[in-house]
Short mmCIF file of C-alpha atoms and ligand atoms in Angstrom, two decimals:
data_model
loop_
_atom_site.label_atom_id
_atom_site.label_comp_id
_atom_site.label_asym_id
_atom_site.label_seq_id
_atom_site.Cartn_x
_atom_site.Cartn_y
_atom_site.Cartn_z
CA MET A 1 4.72 10.04 39.34
CA LYS A 2 1.33 9.59 37.66
CA SER A 3 1.28 6.27 35.79
CA LYS A 4 0.76 6.50 32.06
CA LYS A 5 -2.28 5.13 30.25
CA LYS A 6 -1.33 2.11 28.21
CA ILE A 7 -1.93 1.06 24.61
CA LEU A 8 -0.72 -2.08 22.85
CA CYS A 9 -0.53 -2.72 19.12
CA ILE A 10 -0.14 -6.26 17.80
CA GLY A 11 1.62 -6.13 14.41
CA ALA A 12 4.64 -3.88 13.82
CA GLY A 13 4.27 -3.44 10.07
CA TYR A 14 3.61 -0.55 7.69
CA VAL A 15 0.47 0.34 9.64
CA GLY A 16 1.28 -0.68 13.23
CA GLY A 17 4.66 1.10 13.35
CA PRO A 18 3.76 4.54 11.94
CA SER A 19 0.24 4.74 13.44
CA MET A 20 1.48 3.91 16.94
CA ALA A 21 4.46 6.26 16.58
CA MET A 22 1.94 9.02 15.79
CA ILE A 23 -0.22 8.21 18.84
CA ALA A 24 2.89 8.19 21.07
CA TYR A 25 4.01 11.51 19.56
CA LYS A 26 0.65 13.21 20.04
CA CYS A 27 -0.19 11.65 23.42
CA PRO A 28 2.90 11.84 25.64
CA ASP A 29 0.84 10.69 28.63
CA TYR A 30 0.15 7.32 26.98
CA ARG A 31 2.65 4.48 27.00
CA VAL A 32 2.46 2.83 23.58
CA THR A 33 3.93 -0.63 23.01
CA VAL A 34 4.15 -2.47 19.70
CA VAL A 35 4.72 -6.22 19.50
CA ASP A 36 5.30 -8.61 16.62
CA THR A 37 5.96 -12.31 16.12
CA ASN A 38 8.79 -11.40 13.75
CA PRO A 39 11.85 -10.77 15.96
CA GLU A 40 13.92 -9.16 13.16
CA ARG A 41 11.19 -6.58 12.64
CA ILE A 42 11.22 -5.64 16.31
CA ASP A 43 15.03 -5.44 16.31
CA ALA A 44 14.88 -3.16 13.28
CA TRP A 45 12.31 -0.87 14.96
CA ASN A 46 14.75 -0.60 17.88
CA SER A 47 17.73 0.15 15.61
CA SER A 48 18.87 3.22 13.67
CA GLU A 49 17.64 1.61 10.41
CA LEU A 50 13.85 1.28 10.68
CA PRO A 51 12.28 -1.70 8.87
CA ILE A 52 10.30 0.55 6.51
CA TYR A 53 11.11 3.75 4.65
CA GLU A 54 8.50 6.44 5.19
CA PRO A 55 9.28 10.18 4.96
CA GLY A 56 9.17 11.82 8.40
CA LEU A 57 8.90 8.52 10.32
CA ASP A 58 12.50 8.57 11.62
CA LYS A 59 11.92 11.95 13.22
CA ILE A 60 8.88 10.98 15.28
CA VAL A 61 10.32 7.58 16.25
CA LYS A 62 13.47 9.33 17.46
CA LYS A 63 11.37 11.70 19.58
CA THR A 64 9.27 8.98 21.22
CA ARG A 65 11.16 5.67 21.26
CA GLY A 66 12.31 4.71 24.74
CA LYS A 67 10.17 7.52 26.24
CA ASN A 68 6.57 6.46 25.60
CA LEU A 69 6.97 4.25 22.51
CA PHE A 70 8.36 0.74 22.89
CA PHE A 71 8.91 -2.16 20.48
CA THR A 72 9.14 -5.59 22.09
CA LYS A 73 8.88 -9.33 21.39
CA ASP A 74 7.17 -10.09 24.70
CA ILE A 75 3.61 -10.53 23.43
CA GLU A 76 2.33 -12.48 26.42
CA ASN A 77 3.18 -9.93 29.10
CA GLN A 78 2.15 -6.99 26.97
CA ILE A 79 -1.32 -8.47 26.46
CA LYS A 80 -1.58 -8.94 30.22
CA GLU A 81 -0.51 -5.38 30.97
CA ASN A 82 -2.50 -3.39 28.40
CA ASP A 83 -6.25 -2.78 28.35
CA ILE A 84 -6.49 -1.10 24.94
CA ILE A 85 -5.22 -3.34 22.14
CA PHE A 86 -4.98 -2.42 18.46
CA VAL A 87 -4.66 -5.31 16.01
CA SER A 88 -2.81 -4.45 12.80
CA VAL A 89 -1.61 -7.83 11.58
CA HIS A 90 -1.59 -8.51 7.84
CA THR A 91 -4.66 -9.91 6.08
CA PRO A 92 -3.33 -11.09 2.69
CA THR A 93 -5.29 -12.83 -0.02
CA LYS A 94 -5.77 -16.51 0.75
CA THR A 95 -3.58 -18.76 -1.41
CA TYR A 96 -5.16 -22.12 -0.58
CA GLY A 97 -8.47 -23.92 -0.09
CA THR A 98 -11.89 -22.31 -0.31
CA GLY A 99 -11.68 -18.72 -1.51
CA ALA A 100 -8.10 -19.14 -2.77
CA ASP A 101 -6.88 -16.04 -4.72
CA MET A 102 -9.93 -14.04 -3.56
CA ALA A 103 -10.87 -14.15 0.12
CA ALA A 104 -8.82 -12.61 2.93
CA ASP A 105 -6.57 -15.04 4.78
CA LEU A 106 -7.68 -14.48 8.36
CA GLN A 107 -5.27 -16.91 10.03
CA TYR A 108 -2.93 -14.20 11.44
CA TRP A 109 -5.87 -12.21 12.68
CA GLU A 110 -7.50 -15.23 14.33
CA LYS A 111 -4.24 -16.29 16.01
CA THR A 112 -4.08 -12.80 17.48
CA ALA A 113 -7.62 -13.08 18.85
CA ARG A 114 -6.70 -16.39 20.48
CA GLN A 115 -3.50 -14.91 21.93
CA ILE A 116 -5.50 -12.05 23.44
CA LEU A 117 -7.94 -14.54 24.94
CA LYS A 118 -5.18 -16.78 26.30
CA TYR A 119 -3.06 -14.14 28.00
CA SER A 120 -5.68 -11.65 29.20
CA ARG A 121 -6.10 -11.19 32.94
CA SER A 122 -8.53 -8.24 32.73
CA SER A 123 -11.24 -6.79 30.47
CA LYS A 124 -10.04 -5.10 27.30
CA ILE A 125 -10.96 -2.94 24.34
CA VAL A 126 -9.80 -4.68 21.15
CA ILE A 127 -9.55 -2.47 18.07
CA GLU A 128 -9.47 -3.87 14.53
CA LYS A 129 -7.03 -1.72 12.58
CA SER A 130 -6.30 -4.34 9.94
CA THR A 131 -8.54 -4.30 6.88
CA LEU A 132 -11.06 -7.10 7.31
CA PRO A 133 -14.13 -8.50 5.56
CA VAL A 134 -17.42 -7.13 6.82
CA LYS A 135 -18.68 -9.12 9.85
CA THR A 136 -15.17 -10.15 10.98
CA ALA A 137 -15.66 -8.39 14.33
CA LEU A 138 -18.44 -10.88 14.99
CA ALA A 139 -15.97 -13.78 14.72
CA MET A 140 -13.54 -11.94 16.99
CA GLU A 141 -16.31 -11.43 19.53
CA LYS A 142 -17.21 -15.11 19.37
CA ILE A 143 -13.62 -16.16 20.08
CA LEU A 144 -13.15 -13.61 22.85
CA SER A 145 -16.48 -14.34 24.51
CA SER A 146 -15.57 -18.02 24.87
CA ALA A 147 -13.98 -17.00 28.20
CA LYS A 148 -17.50 -16.66 29.59
CA GLY A 149 -17.95 -14.56 32.69
CA ARG A 150 -14.25 -13.92 33.29
CA PHE A 151 -13.62 -10.62 31.49
CA ARG A 152 -15.39 -8.45 28.92
CA PHE A 153 -13.88 -7.74 25.53
CA GLU A 154 -15.36 -4.84 23.60
CA VAL A 155 -14.46 -4.99 19.90
CA LEU A 156 -14.22 -1.77 17.87
CA SER A 157 -13.46 -1.27 14.19
CA ASN A 158 -11.04 1.57 13.40
CA PRO A 159 -9.75 1.03 9.85
CA GLU A 160 -6.63 2.84 8.74
CA PHE A 161 -6.77 5.06 5.64
CA MET A 162 -3.13 6.20 5.43
CA ALA A 163 -1.24 5.73 2.18
CA GLU A 164 2.40 4.73 2.03
CA GLY A 165 4.83 7.49 1.14
CA THR A 166 2.55 10.05 2.80
CA ALA A 167 1.74 8.03 5.94
CA ILE A 168 3.01 10.57 8.44
CA CYS A 169 1.08 13.48 6.86
CA ASP A 170 -2.01 11.27 6.53
CA LEU A 171 -1.83 10.16 10.17
CA GLU A 172 -1.21 13.68 11.42
CA ASN A 173 -3.93 15.26 9.31
CA PRO A 174 -6.38 12.57 8.16
CA ASP A 175 -9.48 13.31 6.09
CA ARG A 176 -11.40 11.35 8.70
CA VAL A 177 -11.02 8.81 11.48
CA LEU A 178 -13.72 6.14 11.46
CA ILE A 179 -14.75 4.26 14.58
CA GLY A 180 -17.31 1.46 14.41
CA SER A 181 -18.86 0.22 17.63
CA HIS A 182 -21.93 -1.42 19.08
CA GLU A 183 -24.59 0.98 20.33
CA THR A 184 -24.57 -0.72 23.74
CA LYS A 185 -23.40 1.01 26.93
CA SER A 186 -20.04 -0.78 26.91
CA GLY A 187 -19.70 -0.25 23.15
CA LEU A 188 -20.25 3.49 23.55
CA ASN A 189 -17.82 3.66 26.49
CA ALA A 190 -15.12 1.90 24.46
CA ARG A 191 -15.78 4.24 21.55
CA ALA A 192 -15.40 7.24 23.88
CA GLU A 193 -12.00 5.92 25.05
CA LEU A 194 -10.77 5.76 21.47
CA ILE A 195 -12.21 9.18 20.59
CA LYS A 196 -10.29 10.56 23.60
CA ILE A 197 -7.03 9.41 22.02
CA TYR A 198 -7.65 10.76 18.52
CA SER A 199 -9.15 14.04 19.67
CA ARG A 200 -5.74 15.01 21.06
CA TRP A 201 -4.80 16.16 17.57
CA ILE A 202 -7.77 15.59 15.26
CA SER A 203 -10.80 17.89 15.25
CA LYS A 204 -14.07 16.38 16.50
CA GLU A 205 -15.83 16.82 13.12
CA LYS A 206 -13.29 14.53 11.47
CA ILE A 207 -13.82 11.71 13.95
CA ILE A 208 -16.89 9.89 12.69
CA THR A 209 -18.69 6.92 14.16
CA SER A 210 -20.86 4.17 12.74
CA ASN A 211 -21.92 0.64 13.47
CA ILE A 212 -19.10 -1.93 13.24
CA TRP A 213 -20.23 -3.46 9.94
CA SER A 214 -20.42 -0.10 8.15
CA SER A 215 -16.95 0.69 9.42
CA GLU A 216 -15.47 -2.59 8.18
CA LEU A 217 -17.19 -2.26 4.81
CA SER A 218 -16.29 1.43 4.35
CA LYS A 219 -12.60 0.56 4.38
CA LEU A 220 -12.97 -2.00 1.57
CA VAL A 221 -15.18 0.36 -0.39
CA ALA A 222 -12.81 3.34 -0.04
CA ASN A 223 -9.96 1.28 -1.51
CA ALA A 224 -12.22 -0.11 -4.23
CA PHE A 225 -13.33 3.41 -5.26
CA LEU A 226 -9.74 4.70 -5.36
CA ALA A 227 -8.55 1.73 -7.42
CA GLN A 228 -11.59 2.08 -9.67
CA ARG A 229 -10.54 5.64 -10.56
CA VAL A 230 -7.07 4.43 -11.54
CA SER A 231 -8.55 1.65 -13.68
CA SER A 232 -11.05 4.07 -15.22
CA ILE A 233 -8.36 6.49 -16.36
CA ASN A 234 -6.09 3.64 -17.45
CA SER A 235 -8.85 2.14 -19.59
CA ILE A 236 -9.25 5.52 -21.29
CA SER A 237 -5.47 5.75 -21.78
CA ALA A 238 -5.75 2.73 -24.10
CA LEU A 239 -8.40 4.56 -26.13
CA CYS A 240 -6.23 7.71 -26.25
CA GLU A 241 -3.37 5.73 -27.75
CA LYS A 242 -5.66 4.64 -30.61
CA THR A 243 -7.17 8.08 -31.26
CA ASP A 244 -4.37 10.63 -30.76
CA ALA A 245 -6.17 12.08 -27.75
CA ASN A 246 -3.90 12.90 -24.81
CA ILE A 247 -4.73 11.29 -21.45
CA SER A 248 -3.30 14.19 -19.40
CA GLU A 249 -5.53 16.64 -21.24
CA VAL A 250 -8.55 14.37 -20.85
CA ALA A 251 -7.85 13.84 -17.12
CA LYS A 252 -7.48 17.58 -16.59
CA ALA A 253 -10.73 18.40 -18.37
CA VAL A 254 -12.64 15.66 -16.60
CA GLY A 255 -11.09 16.27 -13.17
CA MET A 256 -11.94 19.99 -13.20
CA ASP A 257 -15.59 19.05 -12.82
CA SER A 258 -15.92 19.54 -9.09
CA ARG A 259 -18.30 16.59 -8.92
CA ILE A 260 -15.55 14.33 -10.24
CA GLY A 261 -12.42 15.92 -8.75
CA ASP A 262 -8.83 15.70 -9.97
CA LYS A 263 -7.31 13.14 -7.60
CA PHE A 264 -6.40 9.57 -8.60
CA LEU A 265 -6.67 10.34 -12.30
CA LYS A 266 -3.03 9.78 -13.22
CA ALA A 267 -2.72 7.16 -15.91
CA SER A 268 0.03 4.67 -15.15
CA ILE A 269 1.25 1.13 -15.64
CA GLY A 270 -1.42 0.24 -13.10
CA PHE A 271 -1.89 0.30 -9.37
CA GLY A 272 0.26 -1.79 -7.07
CA GLY A 273 0.66 -2.02 -3.33
CA SER A 274 -0.37 -4.63 -0.81
CA CYS A 275 -3.97 -3.53 -0.49
CA PHE A 276 -5.91 -2.39 -3.57
CA LYS A 277 -5.96 -5.77 -5.33
CA LYS A 278 -6.44 -7.82 -2.16
CA ASP A 279 -9.23 -5.58 -0.84
CA ILE A 280 -11.13 -5.56 -4.14
CA LEU A 281 -10.82 -9.33 -4.45
CA ASN A 282 -12.06 -9.59 -0.89
CA LEU A 283 -15.05 -7.41 -1.83
CA VAL A 284 -15.69 -9.56 -4.91
CA TYR A 285 -15.56 -12.69 -2.76
CA LEU A 286 -18.02 -11.21 -0.27
CA CYS A 287 -20.44 -10.26 -3.06
CA ARG A 288 -20.26 -13.80 -4.49
CA TYR A 289 -20.79 -15.21 -0.99
CA TYR A 290 -24.01 -13.18 -0.76
CA ASP A 291 -24.94 -14.26 -4.32
CA LEU A 292 -24.54 -10.76 -5.79
CA LYS A 293 -22.99 -11.93 -9.06
CA GLU A 294 -23.43 -8.68 -11.00
CA VAL A 295 -21.92 -6.59 -8.21
CA ALA A 296 -19.01 -9.01 -7.93
CA SER A 297 -18.18 -8.89 -11.62
CA TYR A 298 -18.48 -5.07 -11.69
CA TRP A 299 -15.67 -4.78 -9.10
CA GLU A 300 -13.66 -7.67 -10.49
CA ASN A 301 -13.24 -5.71 -13.71
CA VAL A 302 -11.28 -3.04 -11.83
CA VAL A 303 -8.60 -5.66 -11.21
CA LYS A 304 -8.87 -7.04 -14.76
CA ILE A 305 -8.27 -3.60 -16.29
CA ASN A 306 -5.23 -3.22 -14.02
CA GLU A 307 -3.80 -6.48 -15.35
CA TYR A 308 -4.64 -5.48 -18.93
CA GLN A 309 -2.77 -2.18 -18.49
CA GLN A 310 0.40 -3.99 -17.44
CA GLU A 311 0.09 -6.57 -20.23
CA ARG A 312 -0.32 -3.94 -22.91
CA PHE A 313 2.62 -1.94 -21.53
CA VAL A 314 4.92 -4.95 -21.94
CA ALA A 315 3.45 -5.75 -25.38
CA ASN A 316 4.19 -2.15 -26.43
CA ILE A 317 7.85 -2.50 -25.37
CA LEU A 318 8.21 -5.72 -27.33
CA ASN A 319 6.47 -4.43 -30.48
CA SER A 320 8.27 -1.08 -30.48
CA MET A 321 11.67 -2.73 -30.12
CA PHE A 322 11.23 -4.73 -33.34
CA GLY A 323 9.60 -7.78 -31.78
CA THR A 324 12.64 -9.08 -29.92
CA LEU A 325 14.23 -8.26 -26.60
CA ALA A 326 16.63 -11.19 -26.49
CA GLY A 327 20.06 -10.05 -25.29
CA LYS A 328 18.94 -6.39 -25.07
CA LYS A 329 19.72 -4.45 -21.92
CA ILE A 330 16.78 -2.69 -20.33
CA CYS A 331 17.13 -0.22 -17.49
CA ILE A 332 14.17 -0.27 -15.09
CA LEU A 333 13.84 3.09 -13.35
CA GLY A 334 11.86 2.45 -10.17
CA PHE A 335 10.77 -0.81 -8.60
CA ALA A 336 8.65 0.45 -5.64
CA PHE A 337 4.88 0.39 -6.23
CA LYS A 338 4.80 4.19 -5.87
CA ALA A 339 7.19 7.01 -4.98
CA ASN A 340 8.51 7.65 -1.46
CA THR A 341 8.36 4.07 -0.26
CA GLY A 342 10.64 1.05 -0.44
CA ASP A 343 7.58 -1.23 -0.53
CA THR A 344 7.36 -3.45 -3.61
CA ARG A 345 4.35 -5.58 -2.64
CA GLU A 346 2.23 -6.15 -5.79
CA SER A 347 4.39 -3.60 -7.59
CA PRO A 348 3.72 -3.63 -11.36
CA ALA A 349 7.52 -3.66 -11.67
CA ILE A 350 7.49 -7.32 -10.61
CA TYR A 351 5.19 -8.35 -13.46
CA VAL A 352 6.94 -6.15 -16.03
CA SER A 353 10.40 -7.43 -15.01
CA GLN A 354 9.32 -11.06 -15.13
CA LYS A 355 7.82 -10.63 -18.59
CA LEU A 356 10.91 -8.84 -19.94
CA LEU A 357 13.14 -11.57 -18.50
CA ALA A 358 10.93 -14.18 -20.14
CA GLU A 359 11.77 -12.43 -23.46
CA HIS A 360 15.46 -12.91 -22.55
CA ALA A 361 16.12 -9.23 -21.96
CA GLU A 362 18.87 -8.34 -19.46
CA LEU A 363 17.63 -6.05 -16.69
CA ILE A 364 19.43 -3.34 -14.78
CA ILE A 365 17.14 -2.29 -11.96
CA SER A 366 17.48 1.08 -10.28
CA ASP A 367 15.53 2.49 -7.31
CA PRO A 368 16.54 4.80 -4.46
CA LYS A 369 14.84 2.74 -1.72
CA ALA A 370 13.52 -0.57 -3.04
CA LEU A 371 16.52 -2.53 -4.36
CA LYS A 372 16.65 -4.93 -1.39
CA ASN A 373 12.98 -5.82 -1.81
CA ALA A 374 13.37 -6.01 -5.61
CA ALA A 375 16.13 -8.62 -5.20
CA VAL A 376 13.84 -10.69 -2.98
CA ASP A 377 10.91 -10.37 -5.41
CA LEU A 378 12.97 -11.53 -8.39
CA ALA A 379 15.02 -14.13 -6.50
CA GLY A 380 13.41 -17.17 -8.15
CA THR A 381 13.21 -15.65 -11.64
CA LYS A 382 15.53 -16.99 -14.33
CA GLY A 383 17.58 -14.45 -16.28
CA LYS A 384 20.22 -11.77 -15.97
CA VAL A 385 19.43 -9.01 -13.45
CA LYS A 386 21.72 -6.35 -11.97
CA TYR A 387 20.82 -3.84 -9.26
CA ILE A 388 22.40 -0.38 -9.51
CA GLU A 389 21.05 2.52 -7.44
CA ASP A 390 22.56 5.36 -9.49
CA PRO A 391 20.28 5.84 -12.54
CA TYR A 392 23.12 7.23 -14.67
CA GLN A 393 25.30 4.18 -14.11
CA ALA A 394 22.31 1.88 -14.50
CA ALA A 395 21.53 3.27 -17.97
CA VAL A 396 25.04 2.85 -19.45
CA GLY A 397 25.00 0.47 -22.41
CA CYS A 398 21.21 -0.04 -22.26
CA HIS A 399 18.84 -0.17 -25.24
CA ALA A 400 15.83 1.19 -23.33
CA LEU A 401 14.75 3.00 -20.19
CA VAL A 402 11.51 1.83 -18.59
CA ILE A 403 10.10 4.18 -15.95
CA LEU A 404 7.92 2.27 -13.49
CA THR A 405 7.88 4.41 -10.32
CA ASP A 406 7.00 8.10 -10.08
CA TRP A 407 10.06 9.07 -8.01
CA ASP A 408 10.72 12.85 -8.35
CA LEU A 409 14.34 11.95 -8.96
CA TYR A 410 13.45 10.65 -12.43
CA ARG A 411 11.65 13.82 -13.53
CA ASN A 412 14.80 15.89 -13.75
CA LEU A 413 17.48 13.48 -14.87
CA ASP A 414 20.07 14.73 -17.36
CA PHE A 415 18.60 12.75 -20.27
CA ARG A 416 21.19 14.15 -22.70
CA LYS A 417 23.96 12.57 -20.63
CA ILE A 418 21.99 9.33 -20.33
CA TYR A 419 21.27 9.23 -24.08
CA LYS A 420 24.98 9.50 -24.89
CA SER A 421 25.75 6.45 -22.74
CA MET A 422 23.05 4.22 -24.32
CA VAL A 423 22.90 1.92 -27.35
CA LYS A 424 21.11 3.54 -30.35
CA PRO A 425 18.33 3.66 -31.31
CA ALA A 426 17.48 4.43 -27.69
CA PHE A 427 13.96 4.03 -26.28
CA ILE A 428 12.08 5.40 -23.28
CA PHE A 429 8.85 3.80 -22.05
CA ASP A 430 7.38 6.17 -19.49
CA GLY A 431 4.94 4.11 -17.42
CA ARG A 432 4.20 7.13 -15.23
CA ASN A 433 4.13 10.05 -17.70
CA ILE A 434 6.55 11.98 -15.49
CA ILE A 435 9.27 13.13 -17.86
CA ASP A 436 9.34 15.82 -20.55
CA HIS A 437 8.55 13.66 -23.57
CA LYS A 438 9.14 16.30 -26.25
CA LYS A 439 12.53 17.19 -24.79
CA CYS A 440 13.62 13.56 -24.67
CA PHE A 441 12.43 13.11 -28.26
CA SER A 442 14.47 16.13 -29.36
CA ILE A 443 17.54 14.62 -27.66
CA GLY A 444 17.12 11.56 -29.90
CA PHE A 445 15.07 9.09 -27.84
CA ASN A 446 12.06 7.24 -29.22
CA VAL A 447 9.51 8.02 -26.52
CA TYR A 448 6.48 5.92 -25.57
CA PRO A 449 4.24 7.49 -22.91
CA ILE A 450 0.96 6.11 -21.52
CA GLY A 451 -2.19 7.38 -23.23
CA LYS A 452 -0.38 9.79 -25.56
CA PRO A 453 0.94 9.47 -29.08
CA ALA A 454 4.39 7.87 -29.27
CA LEU A 455 7.23 10.18 -30.38
CA SER A 456 9.26 8.05 -32.72
CA HIS A 457 12.12 8.88 -35.10
CA PHE A 458 11.24 5.88 -37.27
CA LYS A 459 9.46 6.70 -40.52
CA VAL A 460 6.90 3.87 -40.34
P1 NAD B 501 2.61 -5.88 7.41
O1 NAD B 501 2.78 -7.21 6.81
O2 NAD B 501 3.61 -4.82 7.11
O3 NAD B 501 2.59 -6.03 9.01
C1 NAD B 501 1.86 -6.99 9.70
C2 NAD B 501 2.71 -7.48 10.87
O4 NAD B 501 1.91 -8.31 11.71
C3 NAD B 501 3.91 -8.34 10.45
O5 NAD B 501 5.11 -7.73 10.90
C4 NAD B 501 3.66 -9.70 11.10
O6 NAD B 501 4.84 -10.35 11.55
C5 NAD B 501 2.77 -9.30 12.27
N1 NAD B 501 1.96 -10.41 12.82
C6 NAD B 501 1.22 -11.32 12.15
N2 NAD B 501 0.60 -12.15 13.02
C7 NAD B 501 0.96 -11.76 14.27
C8 NAD B 501 0.63 -12.21 15.57
N3 NAD B 501 -0.20 -13.24 15.77
N4 NAD B 501 1.17 -11.58 16.65
C9 NAD B 501 2.01 -10.53 16.45
N5 NAD B 501 2.35 -10.03 15.23
C10 NAD B 501 1.84 -10.64 14.14
O7 NAD B 501 1.15 -5.39 7.04
P2 NAD B 501 0.64 -3.87 6.93
O8 NAD B 501 0.97 -3.33 5.60
O9 NAD B 501 1.03 -3.13 8.15
O10 NAD B 501 -0.95 -4.12 6.94
C11 NAD B 501 -1.61 -4.52 8.10
C12 NAD B 501 -3.12 -4.37 7.90
O11 NAD B 501 -3.43 -3.00 7.68
C13 NAD B 501 -3.65 -5.12 6.67
O12 NAD B 501 -4.94 -5.59 6.97
C14 NAD B 501 -3.74 -4.03 5.61
O13 NAD B 501 -4.75 -4.31 4.66
C15 NAD B 501 -4.11 -2.82 6.43
N6 NAD B 501 -3.68 -1.53 5.87
C16 NAD B 501 -2.43 -1.40 5.32
C17 NAD B 501 -2.01 -0.15 4.84
C18 NAD B 501 -0.65 0.05 4.23
O14 NAD B 501 -0.39 1.15 3.74
N7 NAD B 501 0.24 -0.92 4.23
C19 NAD B 501 -2.87 0.96 4.96
C20 NAD B 501 -4.14 0.77 5.55
C21 NAD B 501 -4.52 -0.48 6.00
C1 UGA B 502 -3.98 3.03 -0.59
C2 UGA B 502 -5.04 4.09 -0.20
O1 UGA B 502 -4.73 5.32 -0.88
C3 UGA B 502 -5.04 4.33 1.31
O2 UGA B 502 -6.10 5.22 1.66
C4 UGA B 502 -5.26 2.98 2.02
O3 UGA B 502 -5.22 3.16 3.43
C5 UGA B 502 -4.18 2.01 1.60
O4 UGA B 502 -4.23 1.85 0.15
C6 UGA B 502 -4.35 0.64 2.17
O5 UGA B 502 -5.42 0.26 2.58
O6 UGA B 502 -3.31 -0.03 2.13
P1 UGA B 502 -1.37 3.03 -1.00
O7 UGA B 502 -1.64 1.73 -1.65
O8 UGA B 502 -0.31 3.10 0.03
O9 UGA B 502 -2.71 3.57 -0.28
O10 UGA B 502 -1.02 4.12 -2.11
P2 UGA B 502 -1.90 4.95 -3.17
O11 UGA B 502 -1.41 6.34 -3.18
O12 UGA B 502 -3.34 4.75 -2.99
O13 UGA B 502 -1.45 4.29 -4.56
C7 UGA B 502 -1.83 2.97 -4.89
C8 UGA B 502 -1.36 2.65 -6.29
O14 UGA B 502 -2.11 3.38 -7.27
C9 UGA B 502 0.11 3.01 -6.55
O15 UGA B 502 0.71 2.00 -7.33
C10 UGA B 502 0.02 4.31 -7.31
O16 UGA B 502 1.14 4.57 -8.11
C11 UGA B 502 -1.23 4.07 -8.15
N1 UGA B 502 -1.89 5.31 -8.60
C12 UGA B 502 -2.42 6.17 -7.70
C13 UGA B 502 -1.98 5.57 -9.96
O17 UGA B 502 -1.52 4.79 -10.79
N2 UGA B 502 -2.61 6.72 -10.37
C14 UGA B 502 -3.14 7.61 -9.49
O18 UGA B 502 -3.70 8.64 -9.94
C15 UGA B 502 -3.04 7.32 -8.12
#
C-alpha cells in the first residue's frame, strides 16, 4: 500500500481541531495528526462529545477520525515522524511583566518551537497558524536554526481566518487562504507544498501568497478592521438613542453603499471572542513599540468603544429599572460570545453578569451550548446565579430578560407565555436587536433595544 503523506498540528483547540479535520476530509491521501499538551482535550477529541461545539464538525470528524485523522498525546514521536507541522497553539494577551494587558504572550508558541527543535530528526516545514505579532517568524527561525547544519526548518505563515459558529463553512469555502514565505528556493518549495494541500478543494485564485511579514500583519489587520466596523456602528447606536434615529435603518442605508458593504454592521452589546480584543491590543502594542503613537491610539479606541457599549448597556438596565436591582431576578438569554458556539471567551455576558451581580441582582442564565463555560467564568463571582437551559423555565418569576447572544432560538420565543410567568412590570433589554420589539411591547413588556427608541409603558 502507498504510504500516506503526513501532517502534524500542534494545538488541538478551536483552530487546530476543525482546520485539521477539514484537511483530513479533503485530502484522504494525507495522514493528519493533532497533538496537545492538554490530555483531557485529546481524550475529548477521541470521544463522542467533542471538546468544542461547532455546527457540522461532528460529521467530518466522524468521517475521518481513525482513518486519516488522529488525536494523540504523543508529541515527541509525532514531531519525529512528520515533516509538515502546523502550529496552532493559543497566543493570549500577556498578563504579566513588560507589555502586560497588551502584547501577545508568546510562551506557548516558543515552547512549541523548542519542542520541534528538540525532537526533530529530519528537515521540516513549520507553519504558523496561530495569530502572531509581525516578525514572530523571525524568532521562530532563530530558535530552529540553532541546530546548525543538522536539518533545515522552513517557516511559513498561514493565518487562519475562520470564525466560530461558521468554522466548517469558512474552512470549506474561505474568502482566501494566505501563505507567507521567503522568496528563497527552499521558501518557494515549502510554499508549493502547502499550496498543494489547499488546492485540493480551494480554487487557485483564492490562494494568495506574500512575504511572511505581510502575512502575519494581514491577520491582525483583518481582525482589527472587522472589530472596527462593530465599534463604528455601536458608537452610532449611542447617538441614535439620543436622537430617535434607528440604528437598523441607518446600518441598512449605509451598508447599501457598495463601497461600504452591509456586513459587520449589526449593533450589539459589543464584540466578544478570544481574538478581536487581543489582536487589536497586540496591534496597539506593536505600534507603540515602533513609536507610532497616533496609530496606536486610533486602534485602541476600537477597544474603548467596545467597553463603553457594555458599560452603557448595564447603566441602561439599572436606570430603567428604577435605579435598583437588589433582590431582582434577571434572566440572561445567551452567554456565548455569539450564536452557534459554546465559546464564552471575552463574552460581553461575563462583564454584564458581573456588573448585575455587583448590584445584588439574582441571575438565571440560559444558553443552549455555553452553560458549562458560563459556570466556569462566573465561578469566583459573589452572588446568586442559577443555570437553566430552557428559556421558558429560566424566565419564570424574573423581573427582566436580558438578551446577550444572537441565538436563533431567542428570535421566535413565545413571549406572551414568558410575559405571563414574569414579575410585572416586566422588562426586556435586547442587546442584539433580534426580537420583534413592537410585538413584545404590545404584549406588555417595556422594551429597550440597542440604538432605537425604548418602548416603555411608563408615562415619564
Ligand atoms: P485554543 O486555546 O482553543 O487552543 C490552543 C491549544 O494549544 C490548547 O488546547 C493548548 O493546550 C494547546 N497548546 C499550548 N501549548 C502547547 C504545546 N507546547 N504543545 C502542544 N499543545 C499546546 O486556541 P484557539 O482558539 O484554537 O486559537 C489558537 C490560535 O489561533 C490563536 O493564536 C488564535 O488567535 C488563532 N485563531 C483563533 C480563531 C478562533 O476562532 N478561535 C480563529 C483564527 C485564528
Ligand atoms: C473573528 C473573525 O471574524 C475571523 O475572521 C477570525 O479568524 C477570528 O475572529 C479570529 O481570529 O479568532 P469570531 O471572533 O469567531 O471570528 O466571530 P465574529 O463573527 O467575527 O464575531 C466576533 C464578535 O463580534 C461576536 O461577539 C459577534 O457577536 C460580534 N459582532 C459581529 C457584532 O456585534 N456585530 C456584527 O455585525 C458582527
